[in-house]
GROMACS .gro file of C-alpha atoms in nm:
model
  299
    1MET     CA    1   0.000   0.000   0.000
    2GLY     CA    2   0.142   0.338  -0.104
    3LEU     CA    3   0.199   0.634   0.124
    4VAL     CA    4  -0.107   0.821  -0.006
    5SER     CA    5  -0.326   0.512   0.040
    6GLN     CA    6  -0.200   0.456   0.394
    7ASP     CA    7  -0.261   0.820   0.484
    8ALA     CA    8  -0.616   0.797   0.349
    9LEU     CA    9  -0.674   0.476   0.545
   10ASN     CA   10  -0.547   0.634   0.867
   11GLN     CA   11  -0.766   0.938   0.813
   12LEU     CA   12  -1.074   0.727   0.744
   13GLN     CA   13  -1.005   0.510   1.049
   14ALA     CA   14  -0.994   0.820   1.271
   15LEU     CA   15  -1.320   0.952   1.125
   16MET     CA   16  -1.493   0.618   1.175
   17ASP     CA   17  -1.366   0.579   1.532
   18GLN     CA   18  -1.533   0.907   1.622
   19VAL     CA   19  -1.866   0.819   1.459
   20LEU     CA   20  -1.883   0.467   1.601
   21LEU     CA   21  -1.800   0.592   1.948
   22GLU     CA   22  -2.094   0.830   1.939
   23GLU     CA   23  -2.357   0.611   1.769
   24GLU     CA   24  -2.398   0.260   1.907
   25PRO     CA   25  -2.648   0.137   1.643
   26LEU     CA   26  -2.396   0.216   1.370
   27GLN     CA   27  -2.125   0.041   1.568
   28ARG     CA   28  -2.333  -0.276   1.594
   29THR     CA   29  -2.418  -0.295   1.226
   30PHE     CA   30  -2.059  -0.210   1.128
   31GLN     CA   31  -1.951  -0.530   1.300
   32ASN     CA   32  -2.170  -0.727   1.059
   33VAL     CA   33  -2.015  -0.536   0.771
   34HIS     CA   34  -1.649  -0.586   0.852
   35GLN     CA   35  -1.665  -0.934   1.014
   36GLY     CA   36  -1.329  -0.872   1.179
   37CYS     CA   37  -1.167  -0.739   0.859
   38VAL     CA   38  -1.178  -0.367   0.940
   39THR     CA   39  -0.881  -0.260   0.729
   40GLU     CA   40  -1.004  -0.450   0.424
   41THR     CA   41  -1.353  -0.301   0.466
   42LEU     CA   42  -1.227   0.056   0.492
   43THR     CA   43  -1.004  -0.006   0.191
   44ARG     CA   44  -1.303  -0.120  -0.017
   45PHE     CA   45  -1.490   0.202   0.052
   46LEU     CA   46  -1.178   0.408  -0.015
   47LYS     CA   47  -1.136   0.239  -0.353
   48ALA     CA   48  -1.499   0.317  -0.431
   49ARG     CA   49  -1.433   0.685  -0.365
   50GLU     CA   50  -1.091   0.705  -0.529
   51TRP     CA   51  -0.904   0.718  -0.197
   52ASN     CA   52  -1.083   1.031  -0.076
   53ALA     CA   53  -1.123   0.968   0.298
   54THR     CA   54  -1.395   1.230   0.345
   55LYS     CA   55  -1.611   1.087   0.067
   56ALA     CA   56  -1.545   0.730   0.179
   57HIS     CA   57  -1.646   0.825   0.534
   58LYS     CA   58  -1.977   0.968   0.411
   59MET     CA   59  -2.034   0.657   0.202
   60ILE     CA   60  -1.981   0.423   0.497
   61VAL     CA   61  -2.199   0.628   0.732
   62ASP     CA   62  -2.479   0.638   0.472
   63CYS     CA   63  -2.444   0.262   0.428
   64LEU     CA   64  -2.465   0.198   0.802
   65LYS     CA   65  -2.770   0.423   0.838
   66TRP     CA   66  -2.936   0.238   0.549
   67ARG     CA   67  -2.865  -0.090   0.726
   68VAL     CA   68  -3.013   0.031   1.055
   69GLN     CA   69  -3.318   0.186   0.890
   70ASN     CA   70  -3.397  -0.132   0.695
   71GLU     CA   71  -3.297  -0.379   0.969
   72ILE     CA   72  -3.044  -0.546   0.740
   73ASP     CA   73  -2.877  -0.716   1.036
   74ASN     CA   74  -3.194  -0.925   1.076
   75ILE     CA   75  -3.270  -0.986   0.708
   76LEU     CA   76  -3.140  -1.344   0.707
   77SER     CA   77  -3.414  -1.439   0.953
   78LYS     CA   78  -3.691  -1.279   0.744
   79PRO     CA   79  -3.846  -1.546   0.524
   80ILE     CA   80  -3.997  -1.486   0.184
   81ILE     CA   81  -4.346  -1.623   0.240
   82PRO     CA   82  -4.569  -1.798   0.151
   83THR     CA   83  -4.362  -2.097   0.044
   84ASP     CA   84  -4.493  -2.089  -0.314
   85LEU     CA   85  -4.367  -1.733  -0.349
   86TYR     CA   86  -4.025  -1.832  -0.221
   87ARG     CA   87  -4.008  -2.125  -0.461
   88GLY     CA   88  -4.109  -1.901  -0.749
   89ILE     CA   89  -3.830  -1.657  -0.669
   90ARG     CA   90  -3.578  -1.939  -0.629
   91ASP     CA   91  -3.672  -2.090  -0.964
   92SER     CA   92  -3.665  -1.759  -1.151
   93GLN     CA   93  -3.349  -1.611  -0.996
   94LEU     CA   94  -3.076  -1.860  -1.078
   95ILE     CA   95  -2.773  -1.817  -0.854
   96GLY     CA   96  -2.556  -2.044  -0.647
   97LEU     CA   97  -2.215  -2.100  -0.497
   98SER     CA   98  -2.027  -2.328  -0.738
   99GLY     CA   99  -1.696  -2.355  -0.555
  100TYR     CA  100  -1.378  -2.158  -0.486
  101SER     CA  101  -1.096  -2.012  -0.693
  102ARG     CA  102  -0.735  -2.122  -0.663
  103GLU     CA  103  -0.685  -1.828  -0.425
  104GLY     CA  104  -0.976  -1.938  -0.207
  105LEU     CA  105  -1.230  -1.681  -0.328
  106PRO     CA  106  -1.593  -1.800  -0.348
  107VAL     CA  107  -1.709  -1.843  -0.708
  108PHE     CA  108  -2.075  -1.768  -0.771
  109ALA     CA  109  -2.251  -1.887  -1.085
  110ILE     CA  110  -2.543  -1.678  -1.207
  111GLY     CA  111  -2.779  -1.790  -1.481
  112VAL     CA  112  -2.851  -1.448  -1.624
  113GLY     CA  113  -2.997  -1.574  -1.951
  114LEU     CA  114  -3.256  -1.805  -1.798
  115SER     CA  115  -3.345  -1.595  -1.493
  116THR     CA  116  -3.690  -1.453  -1.562
  117PHE     CA  117  -3.757  -1.252  -1.244
  118ASP     CA  118  -4.128  -1.280  -1.317
  119LYS     CA  119  -4.268  -1.472  -1.019
  120ALA     CA  120  -4.289  -1.186  -0.768
  121SER     CA  121  -4.273  -0.810  -0.733
  122VAL     CA  122  -3.946  -0.620  -0.760
  123HIS     CA  123  -3.937  -0.582  -0.381
  124TYR     CA  124  -3.907  -0.955  -0.318
  125TYR     CA  125  -3.624  -0.998  -0.568
  126VAL     CA  126  -3.443  -0.708  -0.405
  127GLN     CA  127  -3.493  -0.868  -0.062
  128SER     CA  128  -3.360  -1.198  -0.196
  129HIS     CA  129  -3.057  -1.025  -0.351
  130ILE     CA  130  -2.971  -0.852  -0.024
  131GLN     CA  131  -3.010  -1.181   0.164
  132ILE     CA  132  -2.763  -1.342  -0.076
  133ASN     CA  133  -2.518  -1.054  -0.021
  134GLU     CA  134  -2.548  -1.083   0.356
  135TYR     CA  135  -2.510  -1.462   0.355
  136ARG     CA  136  -2.199  -1.425   0.142
  137ASP     CA  137  -2.051  -1.158   0.370
  138ARG     CA  138  -2.148  -1.309   0.707
  139VAL     CA  139  -2.117  -1.682   0.640
  140ILE     CA  140  -1.930  -1.775   0.322
  141LEU     CA  141  -1.647  -1.520   0.329
  142PRO     CA  142  -1.571  -1.558   0.703
  143SER     CA  143  -1.564  -1.936   0.656
  144ALA     CA  144  -1.321  -1.902   0.365
  145SER     CA  145  -1.106  -1.663   0.569
  146LYS     CA  146  -1.091  -1.909   0.856
  147LYS     CA  147  -1.002  -2.198   0.627
  148HIS     CA  148  -0.717  -2.011   0.456
  149GLU     CA  149  -0.608  -1.824   0.770
  150ARG     CA  150  -0.615  -1.487   0.596
  151PRO     CA  151  -0.883  -1.227   0.515
  152ILE     CA  152  -1.094  -1.322   0.214
  153THR     CA  153  -1.345  -1.045   0.156
  154THR     CA  154  -1.426  -1.064  -0.216
  155CYS     CA  155  -1.564  -1.315  -0.464
  156VAL     CA  156  -1.570  -1.408  -0.833
  157LYS     CA  157  -1.887  -1.423  -1.042
  158ILE     CA  158  -1.955  -1.626  -1.356
  159LEU     CA  159  -2.247  -1.483  -1.554
  160ASP     CA  160  -2.394  -1.743  -1.789
  161MET     CA  161  -2.585  -1.581  -2.077
  162THR     CA  162  -2.730  -1.905  -2.214
  163GLY     CA  163  -3.087  -1.837  -2.327
  164LEU     CA  164  -3.052  -1.458  -2.314
  165LYS     CA  165  -3.329  -1.273  -2.498
  166LEU     CA  166  -3.394  -0.908  -2.569
  167SER     CA  167  -3.696  -0.938  -2.339
  168ALA     CA  168  -3.447  -0.949  -2.051
  169LEU     CA  169  -3.429  -0.571  -2.087
  170ASN     CA  170  -3.780  -0.563  -1.940
  171GLN     CA  171  -3.608  -0.617  -1.605
  172ILE     CA  172  -3.400  -0.300  -1.635
  173LYS     CA  173  -3.577  -0.143  -1.335
  174LEU     CA  174  -3.477  -0.434  -1.111
  175LEU     CA  175  -3.122  -0.430  -1.246
  176THR     CA  176  -3.094  -0.057  -1.179
  177ILE     CA  177  -3.211  -0.095  -0.819
  178ILE     CA  178  -2.982  -0.390  -0.746
  179SER     CA  179  -2.685  -0.219  -0.910
  180SER     CA  180  -2.747   0.093  -0.702
  181ILE     CA  181  -2.775  -0.103  -0.377
  182ASP     CA  182  -2.453  -0.291  -0.450
  183ASP     CA  183  -2.261   0.021  -0.551
  184LEU     CA  184  -2.362   0.211  -0.239
  185ASN     CA  185  -2.362  -0.060   0.026
  186TYR     CA  186  -2.147  -0.350  -0.099
  187PRO     CA  187  -1.868  -0.180  -0.298
  188GLU     CA  188  -1.571  -0.371  -0.432
  189LYS     CA  189  -1.703  -0.713  -0.326
  190THR     CA  190  -1.643  -0.879  -0.664
  191ASN     CA  191  -1.295  -0.918  -0.812
  192THR     CA  192  -1.400  -1.023  -1.162
  193TYR     CA  193  -1.718  -1.085  -1.359
  194TYR     CA  194  -1.671  -1.358  -1.622
  195ILE     CA  195  -1.938  -1.358  -1.893
  196VAL     CA  196  -1.978  -1.692  -2.072
  197ASN     CA  197  -2.202  -1.837  -2.343
  198ALA     CA  198  -2.289  -1.491  -2.475
  199PRO     CA  199  -2.532  -1.514  -2.773
  200TYR     CA  200  -2.529  -1.270  -3.062
  201ILE     CA  201  -2.786  -1.043  -2.894
  202PHE     CA  202  -2.561  -0.995  -2.591
  203SER     CA  203  -2.389  -0.693  -2.748
  204ALA     CA  204  -2.724  -0.518  -2.789
  205CYS     CA  205  -2.820  -0.586  -2.427
  206TRP     CA  206  -2.475  -0.482  -2.305
  207LYS     CA  207  -2.510  -0.142  -2.474
  208VAL     CA  208  -2.817  -0.077  -2.260
  209VAL     CA  209  -2.681  -0.219  -1.935
  210LYS     CA  210  -2.325  -0.085  -1.950
  211PRO     CA  211  -2.414   0.282  -1.876
  212LEU     CA  212  -2.594   0.171  -1.558
  213LEU     CA  213  -2.273   0.035  -1.409
  214GLN     CA  214  -2.001   0.228  -1.233
  215GLU     CA  215  -1.677   0.257  -1.431
  216ARG     CA  216  -1.490   0.059  -1.166
  217THR     CA  217  -1.742  -0.224  -1.216
  218ARG     CA  218  -1.718  -0.216  -1.595
  219ARG     CA  219  -1.342  -0.258  -1.574
  220LYS     CA  220  -1.391  -0.591  -1.396
  221VAL     CA  221  -1.607  -0.746  -1.670
  222GLN     CA  222  -1.442  -1.004  -1.896
  223VAL     CA  223  -1.641  -1.150  -2.186
  224LEU     CA  224  -1.500  -1.497  -2.257
  225GLN     CA  225  -1.527  -1.687  -2.583
  226GLY     CA  226  -1.790  -1.959  -2.575
  227CYS     CA  227  -1.806  -2.137  -2.240
  228GLY     CA  228  -1.473  -1.984  -2.139
  229ARG     CA  229  -1.329  -2.321  -2.038
  230ASP     CA  230  -0.961  -2.237  -2.086
  231GLU     CA  231  -0.980  -1.905  -1.905
  232LEU     CA  232  -1.188  -2.040  -1.618
  233LEU     CA  233  -0.946  -2.327  -1.564
  234LYS     CA  234  -0.687  -2.061  -1.483
  235VAL     CA  235  -0.917  -1.941  -1.207
  236ARG     CA  236  -1.014  -2.286  -1.083
  237SER     CA  237  -0.862  -2.632  -1.111
  238TRP     CA  238  -1.195  -2.770  -1.231
  239ILE     CA  239  -1.519  -2.655  -1.391
  240THR     CA  240  -1.860  -2.726  -1.250
  241ARG     CA  241  -2.111  -2.868  -1.488
  242LEU     CA  242  -2.368  -2.592  -1.467
  243CYS     CA  243  -2.714  -2.714  -1.550
  244ARG     CA  244  -3.062  -2.594  -1.477
  245ILE     CA  245  -3.221  -2.819  -1.218
  246SER     CA  246  -3.592  -2.889  -1.237
  247VAL     CA  247  -3.810  -2.899  -0.927
  248GLU     CA  248  -3.801  -3.280  -0.932
  249GLU     CA  249  -3.420  -3.289  -0.963
  250LYS     CA  250  -3.328  -3.046  -0.687
  251ALA     CA  251  -3.247  -3.327  -0.446
  252LEU     CA  252  -2.970  -3.446  -0.677
  253ASP     CA  253  -2.618  -3.323  -0.613
  254HIS     CA  254  -2.442  -3.134  -0.893
  255GLN     CA  255  -2.121  -3.293  -1.013
  256ASP     CA  256  -1.781  -3.139  -1.072
  257ILE     CA  257  -1.688  -3.273  -1.412
  258GLN     CA  258  -1.351  -3.194  -1.567
  259GLY     CA  259  -1.377  -3.054  -1.918
  260MET     CA  260  -1.758  -3.050  -1.947
  261GLU     CA  261  -1.905  -2.768  -2.151
  262MET     CA  262  -2.070  -2.515  -1.924
  263LYS     CA  263  -2.444  -2.485  -1.963
  264ILE     CA  264  -2.643  -2.302  -1.698
  265VAL     CA  265  -2.671  -2.288  -1.322
  266ILE     CA  266  -2.757  -2.381  -1.036
  267PRO     CA  267  -2.684  -2.586  -0.728
  268TRP     CA  268  -2.946  -2.432  -0.500
  269ILE     CA  269  -2.727  -2.333  -0.209
  270ILE     CA  270  -2.770  -1.966  -0.138
  271LEU     CA  271  -3.138  -1.893  -0.181
  272SER     CA  272  -3.237  -2.162   0.068
  273ILE     CA  273  -3.163  -1.907   0.339
  274SER     CA  274  -3.492  -1.741   0.251
  275SER     CA  275  -3.699  -2.046   0.343
  276SER     CA  276  -3.668  -1.988   0.716
  277THR     CA  277  -3.921  -2.171   0.928
  278THR     CA  278  -4.007  -1.857   1.119
  279THR     CA  279  -4.368  -1.754   1.067
  280SER     CA  280  -4.344  -1.380   1.120
  281ARG     CA  281  -4.482  -1.168   0.838
  282ARG     CA  282  -4.368  -0.827   0.731
  283ASN     CA  283  -4.524  -0.564   0.514
  284PRO     CA  284  -4.296  -0.535   0.209
  285GLU     CA  285  -4.362  -0.164   0.190
  286SER     CA  286  -4.214  -0.116   0.538
  287MET     CA  287  -3.862  -0.179   0.405
  288LYS     CA  288  -3.725   0.116   0.213
  289LEU     CA  289  -3.490  -0.102   0.012
  290LEU     CA  290  -3.609   0.025  -0.322
  291ASN     CA  291  -3.511   0.389  -0.291
  292PRO     CA  292  -3.135   0.425  -0.282
  293SER     CA  293  -3.149   0.709  -0.534
  294SER     CA  294  -3.147   0.972  -0.261
  295ARG     CA  295  -2.779   0.900  -0.202
  296ASP     CA  296  -2.507   1.042  -0.420
  297HIS     CA  297  -2.336   0.788  -0.647
  298SER     CA  298  -2.069   1.028  -0.762
  299MET     CA  299  -1.926   1.131  -0.429
   0.00000   0.00000   0.00000
């Protein structure tokens, strides 16, 4: 870390110490954010604000207030109910943990092309997305850090475009909301986005989606040729056979098959956190998850 970066980190640490000392609710939720990796967390926010400690400080404080206001610390215990609604979301939002990179980073596979996002309102998909983020940050990453005896605070994502249609652009509202939430509250959590199985219409969709992403996010996107087997084998020592699993097949374990052509996701690992047995119900409108636009993206 360079001298300028270290100075910015020290300045941000001092600013945060003062805020957390004065506001206990922010202190509590910050513990769920950093999971013992304070330096790495502050560094992520500094990167998101080009090493400006003042702007990074505002970004973190806004993030913590958003978490407190929306009870994000408790979101993993809030089920998506009824069960049929949860199943509909699970089957139309294809995402799962497919393994780990050679460096120990979690690798998530996302079936972008076959995810329809048409079984529930935008709110429920946003809730599910945040639950996935929180499960990654509070369970998967700490577990990986413990296993490798070093901080692991980021992941890799494989975006499978198999089945992509122009109609996917109908979900641009949901994509905009999710992108905004991630930019403001979960910055710099993904090292690289690998796009595989991109059909000819991908370029048209990318022209629409690209302007919605922060420049720092766009720089992380790599479009691989075909299934990207050769490139992905540099990231991992094996490739998961990614295949869509029907309702009847979900009990079957996915297999790690060397050299198989990649198809589509998912081993249903992550979204099962939403099927909590708790019976409490919440009014979706009570969570202000869908209005991050009041916060400044450019600062």
